[in-house]
CSV table of C-alpha atoms in Angstrom, one decimal:
chain,number,residue,atom,x,y,z
W,1,CYS,CA,-88.2,209.7,-26.1
W,2,THR,CA,-90.2,212.9,-26.6
W,3,SER,CA,-88.6,216.0,-28.0
W,4,ILE,CA,-90.2,219.4,-28.3
W,5,VAL,CA,-89.0,222.6,-30.1
W,6,ALA,CA,-91.3,225.6,-29.7
W,7,GLU,CA,-91.3,229.3,-30.5
W,8,ASP,CA,-93.0,232.0,-28.4
W,9,THR,CA,-94.8,235.1,-29.7
W,10,THR,CA,-91.6,237.1,-29.5
W,11,GLY,CA,-89.6,234.7,-31.6
W,12,LYS,CA,-87.7,233.1,-28.7
W,13,LEU,CA,-87.0,229.4,-29.1
W,14,TYR,CA,-87.2,226.7,-26.5
W,15,HIS,CA,-86.2,223.0,-26.7
W,16,ALA,CA,-86.8,220.2,-24.3
W,17,ARG,CA,-86.8,216.4,-24.1
W,18,ASN,CA,-87.8,213.4,-22.1
W,19,LEU,CA,-85.1,210.7,-22.3
W,20,ASP,CA,-86.9,207.3,-22.3
W,21,PHE,CA,-84.8,204.2,-22.4
W,22,GLY,CA,-84.8,200.6,-21.2
W,23,LEU,CA,-87.8,198.9,-22.8
W,24,PHE,CA,-87.8,195.2,-22.1
W,25,LEU,CA,-84.5,195.4,-20.4
W,26,GLY,CA,-85.6,193.7,-17.2
W,27,TRP,CA,-88.6,194.5,-15.0
W,28,ASP,CA,-88.1,195.2,-11.3
W,29,ILE,CA,-91.3,193.9,-9.7
W,30,LYS,CA,-90.5,195.3,-6.3
W,31,ASN,CA,-90.2,198.9,-7.5
W,32,SER,CA,-92.5,198.5,-10.5
W,33,SER,CA,-89.9,199.9,-12.9
W,34,TRP,CA,-87.7,198.9,-15.8
W,35,THR,CA,-84.4,197.7,-14.4
W,36,VAL,CA,-82.1,199.5,-16.8
W,37,THR,CA,-84.2,202.7,-16.7
W,38,LYS,CA,-83.8,202.8,-12.9
W,39,GLU,CA,-80.0,202.1,-13.1
W,40,LEU,CA,-79.4,204.8,-15.7
W,41,LYS,CA,-80.8,207.5,-13.5
W,42,PRO,CA,-77.8,207.8,-11.1
W,43,LEU,CA,-75.6,207.9,-14.3
W,44,MET,CA,-77.2,211.1,-15.6
W,45,VAL,CA,-74.9,214.2,-15.5
W,46,SER,CA,-74.9,217.7,-16.8
W,47,VAL,CA,-71.6,218.4,-18.6
W,48,ASP,CA,-69.9,221.6,-19.7
W,49,PHE,CA,-67.4,220.9,-22.5
W,50,GLN,CA,-64.7,223.5,-22.4
W,51,ARG,CA,-61.7,224.5,-24.5
W,52,ASN,CA,-59.2,227.1,-23.2
W,53,ASN,CA,-61.5,227.4,-20.1
W,54,LYS,CA,-64.4,228.5,-22.3
W,55,THR,CA,-67.6,226.6,-22.9
W,56,VAL,CA,-67.8,225.0,-26.3
W,57,PHE,CA,-71.1,223.3,-25.6
W,58,LYS,CA,-73.2,221.8,-22.8
W,59,SER,CA,-75.0,218.5,-22.6
W,60,SER,CA,-77.1,216.3,-20.5
W,61,ASN,CA,-75.4,212.9,-20.7
W,62,LEU,CA,-74.8,209.5,-19.2
W,63,ALA,CA,-71.5,208.8,-17.3
W,64,GLY,CA,-69.4,206.5,-19.4
W,65,TYR,CA,-71.1,207.5,-22.7
W,66,VAL,CA,-69.0,209.7,-24.9
W,67,GLY,CA,-71.6,210.5,-27.6
W,68,MET,CA,-74.3,213.1,-27.1
W,69,ILE,CA,-78.1,212.7,-26.9
W,70,SER,CA,-79.0,216.2,-25.8
W,71,GLY,CA,-76.9,219.4,-26.0
W,72,VAL,CA,-76.8,223.1,-26.6
W,73,LYS,CA,-74.2,225.3,-28.2
W,74,PRO,CA,-74.6,228.7,-26.6
W,75,GLY,CA,-75.7,231.4,-29.1
W,76,ALA,CA,-75.9,228.9,-31.9
W,77,PHE,CA,-78.2,225.8,-31.7
W,78,SER,CA,-79.7,223.1,-29.5
W,79,LEU,CA,-79.9,219.4,-30.5
W,80,THR,CA,-81.6,216.3,-29.3
W,81,LEU,CA,-81.5,212.8,-30.8
W,82,ASN,CA,-84.5,210.5,-30.8
W,83,GLU,CA,-84.4,206.8,-31.7
W,84,ARG,CA,-86.0,205.8,-35.0
W,85,PHE,CA,-86.9,202.2,-35.3
W,86,SER,CA,-86.5,200.5,-38.7
W,87,VAL,CA,-86.0,197.1,-40.3
W,88,ASP,CA,-82.9,198.8,-41.9
W,89,GLY,CA,-81.7,199.5,-38.4
W,90,GLY,CA,-78.4,200.1,-36.7
W,91,TYR,CA,-77.5,196.4,-36.5
W,92,ILE,CA,-77.0,196.5,-40.3
W,93,GLY,CA,-74.7,199.5,-39.9
W,94,LEU,CA,-72.9,197.7,-37.1
W,95,PHE,CA,-72.4,194.6,-39.3
W,96,GLU,CA,-71.1,196.7,-42.2
W,97,TRP,CA,-68.7,198.4,-39.8
W,98,ILE,CA,-67.4,195.0,-38.5
W,99,VAL,CA,-66.8,193.8,-42.1
W,100,GLY,CA,-64.8,196.9,-42.9
W,101,GLN,CA,-67.3,199.3,-44.5
W,102,ARG,CA,-66.6,202.3,-42.2
W,103,ASP,CA,-67.8,205.4,-44.0
W,104,GLY,CA,-70.9,206.0,-41.8
W,105,TRP,CA,-71.2,207.9,-38.5
W,106,TRP,CA,-72.0,206.3,-35.2
W,107,MET,CA,-75.1,208.3,-34.2
W,108,SER,CA,-74.1,209.8,-31.0
W,109,PHE,CA,-70.6,210.5,-32.2
W,110,LEU,CA,-72.1,212.6,-35.0
W,111,THR,CA,-74.2,214.6,-32.6
W,112,ARG,CA,-71.1,215.1,-30.4
W,113,ASN,CA,-69.1,216.2,-33.5
W,114,VAL,CA,-71.9,218.6,-34.5
W,115,LEU,CA,-72.1,220.2,-31.1
W,116,GLU,CA,-68.3,220.5,-30.9
W,117,ASN,CA,-67.5,221.8,-34.3
W,118,CYS,CA,-70.6,223.4,-36.0
W,119,THR,CA,-70.9,227.1,-35.4
W,120,SER,CA,-74.5,227.9,-36.5
W,121,TYR,CA,-77.9,226.4,-36.9
W,122,GLU,CA,-77.5,226.2,-40.7
W,123,ASP,CA,-74.1,224.6,-40.4
W,124,ALA,CA,-75.5,222.0,-37.9
W,125,LYS,CA,-78.5,221.3,-40.1
W,126,ASP,CA,-76.4,220.8,-43.2
W,127,ARG,CA,-74.1,218.3,-41.3
W,128,LEU,CA,-77.1,216.3,-39.9
W,129,VAL,CA,-78.8,216.2,-43.3
W,130,ASN,CA,-75.8,215.2,-45.4
W,131,SER,CA,-73.8,212.7,-43.2
W,132,LYS,CA,-74.1,209.0,-43.8
W,133,LEU,CA,-75.2,207.2,-40.7
W,134,LEU,CA,-74.9,203.7,-39.2
W,135,ALA,CA,-78.5,203.8,-37.9
W,136,PRO,CA,-81.8,205.7,-38.6
W,137,ALA,CA,-82.6,208.6,-36.4
W,138,TYR,CA,-84.6,211.8,-35.7
W,139,PHE,CA,-82.6,214.9,-35.1
W,140,ILE,CA,-84.4,217.7,-33.4
W,141,LEU,CA,-82.7,221.0,-34.0
W,142,GLY,CA,-83.4,224.4,-32.5
W,143,GLY,CA,-81.7,227.7,-33.3
W,144,MET,CA,-81.5,231.3,-32.2
W,145,LYS,CA,-83.8,233.1,-34.6
W,146,SER,CA,-87.5,232.9,-35.3
W,147,GLY,CA,-88.3,229.9,-37.5
W,148,GLU,CA,-85.0,228.1,-36.7
W,149,GLY,CA,-86.3,224.8,-35.6
W,150,CYS,CA,-86.8,221.5,-37.4
W,151,ILE,CA,-87.0,217.8,-37.2
W,152,ILE,CA,-84.8,215.8,-39.6
W,153,THR,CA,-86.0,212.3,-40.3
W,154,ARG,CA,-83.0,210.2,-41.3
W,155,SER,CA,-82.6,206.7,-42.8
W,156,ARG,CA,-79.0,205.4,-42.7
W,157,SER,CA,-78.2,206.8,-46.1
W,158,ALA,CA,-80.8,209.6,-46.8
W,159,THR,CA,-82.8,212.4,-45.4
W,160,LEU,CA,-86.4,211.4,-45.6
W,161,ASP,CA,-88.0,214.6,-44.3
W,162,ILE,CA,-87.1,218.0,-42.9
W,163,TRP,CA,-90.1,219.4,-40.9
W,164,PRO,CA,-89.5,223.1,-40.1
W,165,LEU,CA,-91.2,225.5,-37.6
W,166,ASP,CA,-93.3,228.0,-39.5
W,167,THR,CA,-95.2,230.4,-37.3
W,168,LYS,CA,-96.8,232.1,-40.3
W,169,LYS,CA,-98.6,228.9,-41.0
W,170,GLY,CA,-99.4,228.4,-37.3
W,171,ILE,CA,-96.6,225.8,-36.8
W,172,TRP,CA,-95.2,227.3,-33.6
W,173,TYR,CA,-94.1,223.9,-32.1
W,174,LEU,CA,-92.8,220.6,-33.3
W,175,VAL,CA,-93.1,217.3,-31.4
W,176,GLU,CA,-91.2,214.2,-32.1
W,177,THR,CA,-91.6,210.9,-30.3
W,178,ASN,CA,-90.3,207.9,-32.1
W,179,TYR,CA,-92.5,207.8,-35.2
W,180,ASP,CA,-92.4,209.4,-38.7
W,181,ARG,CA,-94.7,212.4,-38.7
W,182,TRP,CA,-96.5,211.2,-41.8
W,183,LYS,CA,-97.5,208.0,-40.1
W,184,ASP,CA,-99.8,207.4,-37.1
W,185,PRO,CA,-97.9,206.4,-33.9
W,186,PHE,CA,-98.2,202.8,-32.8
W,187,VAL,CA,-101.6,202.5,-31.2
W,188,LEU,CA,-100.2,201.4,-27.8
W,189,ASP,CA,-97.5,204.1,-27.8
W,190,ASN,CA,-99.2,207.4,-28.6
W,191,ARG,CA,-97.3,210.1,-26.8
W,192,ARG,CA,-97.5,212.5,-29.7
W,193,ASP,CA,-101.2,213.4,-29.4
W,194,PRO,CA,-101.2,214.0,-25.6
W,195,ALA,CA,-98.1,216.2,-26.0
W,196,MET,CA,-99.7,218.2,-28.8
W,197,LYS,CA,-103.0,218.5,-26.9
W,198,CYS,CA,-101.1,220.0,-23.9
W,199,LEU,CA,-99.0,222.3,-26.1
W,200,ASN,CA,-102.2,223.6,-27.7
W,201,GLN,CA,-103.8,224.1,-24.3
W,202,THR,CA,-100.7,226.0,-23.2
W,203,MET,CA,-100.9,228.3,-26.2
W,204,GLN,CA,-98.0,230.1,-27.9
W,205,GLU,CA,-98.2,233.2,-25.7
W,206,ASN,CA,-97.6,231.2,-22.6
W,207,ILE,CA,-94.8,228.9,-23.9
W,208,SER,CA,-91.6,228.8,-21.8
W,209,LEU,CA,-89.3,226.2,-20.4
W,210,PRO,CA,-91.6,225.8,-17.2
W,211,THR,CA,-94.7,225.2,-19.3
W,212,ILE,CA,-92.9,222.7,-21.6
W,213,TYR,CA,-91.8,220.9,-18.4
W,214,ASN,CA,-95.5,220.7,-17.6
W,215,VAL,CA,-96.2,219.0,-20.9
W,216,LEU,CA,-93.3,216.6,-20.4
W,217,SER,CA,-94.7,215.8,-17.0
W,218,THR,CA,-98.1,214.6,-18.2
W,219,LYS,CA,-98.7,210.9,-18.6
W,220,PRO,CA,-98.1,209.1,-21.0
W,221,VAL,CA,-95.5,211.6,-22.2
W,222,LEU,CA,-94.0,210.9,-18.8
W,223,ASN,CA,-93.9,207.1,-18.5
W,224,LYS,CA,-92.0,204.2,-16.8
W,225,LEU,CA,-89.2,204.5,-19.3
W,226,THR,CA,-88.5,208.2,-18.6
W,227,VAL,CA,-85.0,208.6,-17.1
W,228,SER,CA,-84.9,212.4,-17.2
W,229,THR,CA,-86.3,215.7,-18.5
W,230,THR,CA,-83.9,218.2,-20.1
W,231,LEU,CA,-84.7,221.8,-20.8
W,232,LEU,CA,-82.5,223.8,-23.3
W,233,GLU,CA,-82.4,227.4,-24.2
W,234,VAL,CA,-79.9,228.5,-26.9
W,235,SER,CA,-79.6,232.3,-26.4
W,236,ASP,CA,-77.8,232.0,-23.0
W,237,GLY,CA,-76.7,228.4,-23.4
W,238,HIS,CA,-79.0,227.3,-20.5
W,239,ILE,CA,-79.5,223.6,-19.8
W,240,GLU,CA,-81.2,222.0,-16.8
W,241,THR,CA,-81.8,218.3,-16.3
W,242,TYR,CA,-84.1,216.6,-13.7
W,243,LEU,CA,-84.4,212.9,-12.9
W,244,ARG,CA,-87.9,211.6,-13.2
W,245,ASP,CA,-90.2,209.0,-11.8
W,246,CYS,CA,-93.6,207.8,-12.9
W,247,PRO,CA,-95.5,206.4,-9.9
W,248,ASP,CA,-98.4,204.0,-10.6
W,249,PRO,CA,-100.7,204.1,-12.4
W,250,CYS,CA,-98.3,204.9,-15.3
W,251,SER,CA,-97.8,203.7,-18.8
W,252,PRO,CA,-95.0,201.1,-19.1
W,253,TRP,CA,-93.7,203.0,-22.2
A,1,SER,CA,-112.1,206.3,-29.8
A,2,ALA,CA,-110.7,204.5,-26.8
A,3,LYS,CA,-109.0,206.5,-24.2
A,4,ASP,CA,-105.4,205.6,-23.2
A,5,PRO,CA,-105.8,204.1,-19.7
A,6,PHE,CA,-102.8,205.9,-18.4
A,7,SER,CA,-103.4,209.4,-19.9
A,8,GLU,CA,-104.3,212.3,-17.6
A,9,GLU,CA,-105.3,215.9,-17.8
A,10,CYS,CA,-102.5,218.3,-18.9
A,11,LYS,CA,-100.3,219.2,-15.9
A,12,ILE,CA,-100.0,222.9,-15.2
A,13,HIS,CA,-98.0,223.4,-12.0
A,14,GLU,CA,-95.1,221.0,-12.2
A,15,TYR,CA,-92.3,223.6,-12.4
A,16,PRO,CA,-90.2,224.1,-10.4
A,17,PRO,CA,-89.9,220.3,-10.2
A,18,SER,CA,-91.1,218.7,-7.0
A,19,GLY,CA,-93.4,215.9,-5.9
A,20,PRO,CA,-93.6,212.2,-6.8
A,21,THR,CA,-92.5,212.6,-10.4
A,22,TYR,CA,-89.3,214.4,-9.5
A,23,LYS,CA,-86.3,212.3,-8.4
A,24,GLY,CA,-83.7,215.0,-8.1
A,25,ASN,CA,-81.1,217.1,-9.9
A,26,VAL,CA,-78.1,215.8,-11.7
A,27,PRO,CA,-74.5,216.6,-10.8
A,28,LYS,CA,-72.5,219.0,-13.0
A,29,TYR,CA,-69.1,218.3,-14.5
A,30,ILE,CA,-66.6,220.1,-16.7
A,31,ILE,CA,-64.9,218.1,-19.5
A,32,ASN,CA,-61.7,219.7,-20.6
A,33,LEU,CA,-61.3,219.2,-24.3
A,34,ASP,CA,-57.7,220.4,-24.1
A,35,LEU,CA,-56.7,217.3,-22.2
A,36,PRO,CA,-55.7,214.1,-24.1
A,37,PRO,CA,-58.9,212.1,-24.8
A,38,SER,CA,-58.0,209.3,-22.5
A,39,GLU,CA,-57.8,211.7,-19.5
A,40,ARG,CA,-61.0,213.8,-20.2
A,41,TRP,CA,-63.5,211.6,-18.4
A,42,VAL,CA,-61.4,210.3,-15.5
A,43,LYS,CA,-62.9,212.5,-12.7
A,44,LEU,CA,-66.5,212.0,-13.8
A,45,VAL,CA,-66.1,208.2,-14.3
A,46,THR,CA,-64.2,207.8,-11.0
A,47,ASP,CA,-67.1,209.4,-9.2
A,48,LYS,CA,-69.7,207.3,-11.0
A,49,LYS,CA,-67.7,204.0,-11.1
A,50,ALA,CA,-70.0,202.1,-8.8
A,51,GLU,CA,-73.2,203.1,-10.6
A,52,LEU,CA,-71.7,202.3,-14.0
A,53,LYS,CA,-70.7,198.9,-12.8
A,54,ILE,CA,-74.2,198.1,-11.5
A,55,MET,CA,-75.7,199.1,-14.8
A,56,ILE,CA,-73.2,197.1,-16.9
A,57,PHE,CA,-73.6,194.1,-14.5
A,58,SER,CA,-77.4,194.1,-15.2
A,59,LEU,CA,-76.9,194.3,-19.0
A,60,LYS,CA,-74.4,191.5,-18.9
A,61,GLY,CA,-76.8,189.4,-16.8
A,62,MET,CA,-79.5,189.8,-19.4
A,63,LEU,CA,-77.0,188.8,-22.1
A,64,LYS,CA,-75.9,185.8,-20.2
A,65,ALA,CA,-79.5,184.7,-19.9
A,66,LEU,CA,-79.4,184.5,-23.7
A,67,ILE,CA,-75.9,183.2,-24.2
A,68,HIS,CA,-75.3,180.5,-21.6
A,69,ASN,CA,-72.0,179.3,-23.0
A,70,LYS,CA,-69.0,180.9,-21.2
A,71,LYS,CA,-66.8,180.4,-24.2
A,72,TYR,CA,-69.2,182.3,-26.5
A,73,MET,CA,-69.5,185.1,-24.0
A,74,ALA,CA,-65.7,185.4,-23.7
A,75,ALA,CA,-65.4,185.4,-27.5
A,76,LEU,CA,-68.1,188.1,-27.7
A,77,GLU,CA,-66.3,190.3,-25.1
A,78,ASN,CA,-63.1,190.0,-27.1
A,79,LYS,CA,-64.9,190.9,-30.3
A,80,LEU,CA,-66.4,194.0,-28.6
A,81,ALA,CA,-63.0,195.1,-27.3
A,82,TRP,CA,-61.6,194.8,-30.8
A,83,LEU,CA,-64.6,196.8,-32.1
A,84,GLY,CA,-63.5,199.5,-29.6
A,85,THR,CA,-60.2,199.8,-31.3
A,86,THR,CA,-61.9,200.4,-34.7
A,87,LEU,CA,-63.9,203.4,-33.5
A,88,PRO,CA,-62.9,206.9,-34.7
A,89,TYR,CA,-60.5,209.2,-32.8
A,90,PRO,CA,-61.0,210.7,-30.3
A,91,PHE,CA,-63.9,208.5,-29.2
A,92,ASP,CA,-61.7,205.3,-29.2
A,93,GLU,CA,-59.2,206.9,-26.8
A,94,GLU,CA,-62.0,208.4,-24.6
A,95,ILE,CA,-63.6,205.0,-24.3
A,96,LYS,CA,-60.3,203.4,-23.4
A,97,GLY,CA,-59.8,206.0,-20.8
A,98,ILE,CA,-63.2,205.4,-19.3
A,99,ALA,CA,-62.7,201.6,-19.2
A,100,SER,CA,-59.4,202.1,-17.4
A,101,ALA,CA,-60.7,204.7,-14.9
A,102,ALA,CA,-63.8,202.6,-14.1
A,103,ASP,CA,-61.8,199.4,-14.0
A,104,ILE,CA,-64.4,197.8,-16.4
A,105,PRO,CA,-63.5,195.6,-19.4
A,106,LEU,CA,-63.2,197.6,-22.6
A,107,GLY,CA,-65.8,195.5,-24.4
A,108,ASP,CA,-68.4,196.4,-21.8
A,109,ILE,CA,-67.8,200.1,-22.2
A,110,VAL,CA,-67.9,199.7,-26.0
A,111,VAL,CA,-71.3,198.0,-25.9
A,112,PHE,CA,-72.7,200.8,-23.7
A,113,ASN,CA,-71.5,203.4,-26.2
A,114,ILE,CA,-73.0,201.7,-29.2
A,115,PHE,CA,-76.4,201.0,-27.5
A,116,TYR,CA,-78.1,203.3,-30.0
A,117,GLU,CA,-77.1,201.3,-33.0
A,118,ILE,CA,-78.0,198.0,-31.4
A,119,PHE,CA,-81.5,199.1,-30.3
A,120,THR,CA,-82.8,200.7,-33.5
A,121,VAL,CA,-84.3,197.5,-34.7
């Protein structure tokens, strides 16, 4: 996955993501695509969660999946979840759950709970930083006001890093793929540098959801695993999701 | 430094989405949180039942390639269904409602919902 949070020169925040999934889950030779990636596309939906006929939050989701991977709480915050791979991975949390140690959160259930119940950027950040998890993760959080954006790097038990937007120091965007920011990405899977190059070329004064869509449409940020692109904007609770394809030549991940 | 063979110049006119990288919009649904959890997803899942079955059939096919023994597969499916009963409220009830509406075994819907935890290794 690739998630981006960016702030324009007026202090308005934008959030977007490419959902990449299905690596090594079957290769469809005829269509030159990953089997599960292809089969997830018709399951993508845009969902408006309502209580008393009023929107609580909106999300881009997979039919049959009750957790959240991308969502926006209008007037409060936006949130995306990126996978973080680790030896101390979710299978250990899963094992602990099976043997009865059930004090951690299932990842996408936590993001759903945050979108449903938290009422502000700070509230959401606090919950994402301090909850015990079953699996490591990157939480990409955006807010309403200037500077309200961060990437939270989590192990199962601790917060390893909080990387905030800071326009005074020239940090007007944050990009998260599936690697810790203090480490180089895997040499065969460098989506971070191409995304940063395109954001730098775009420049802060031109940043908007359409220009971020351009960045997320550039190979290898767009690749054979990309199921969809979701654009989020907090102030009016806007969410739009598009199914994607990556015709050859295209990176397999 | 070597250039990524698949990289390209930054795109600048991709929005509004069109062309070969655009596969379409996604349908919109409302989930009513005032309904009992088991009823919330019924409309959505009924509409997407066929697509959900295709995806789960693929996943099971891959799993069967690893676990040839039918007895082990049945035991695993039972275990996953049990796992579904241990999930926190309201997620457990929502998942049961989805399995029932889609007419798919509970264990299969459980495994779809815990994909994240399984794939972070």
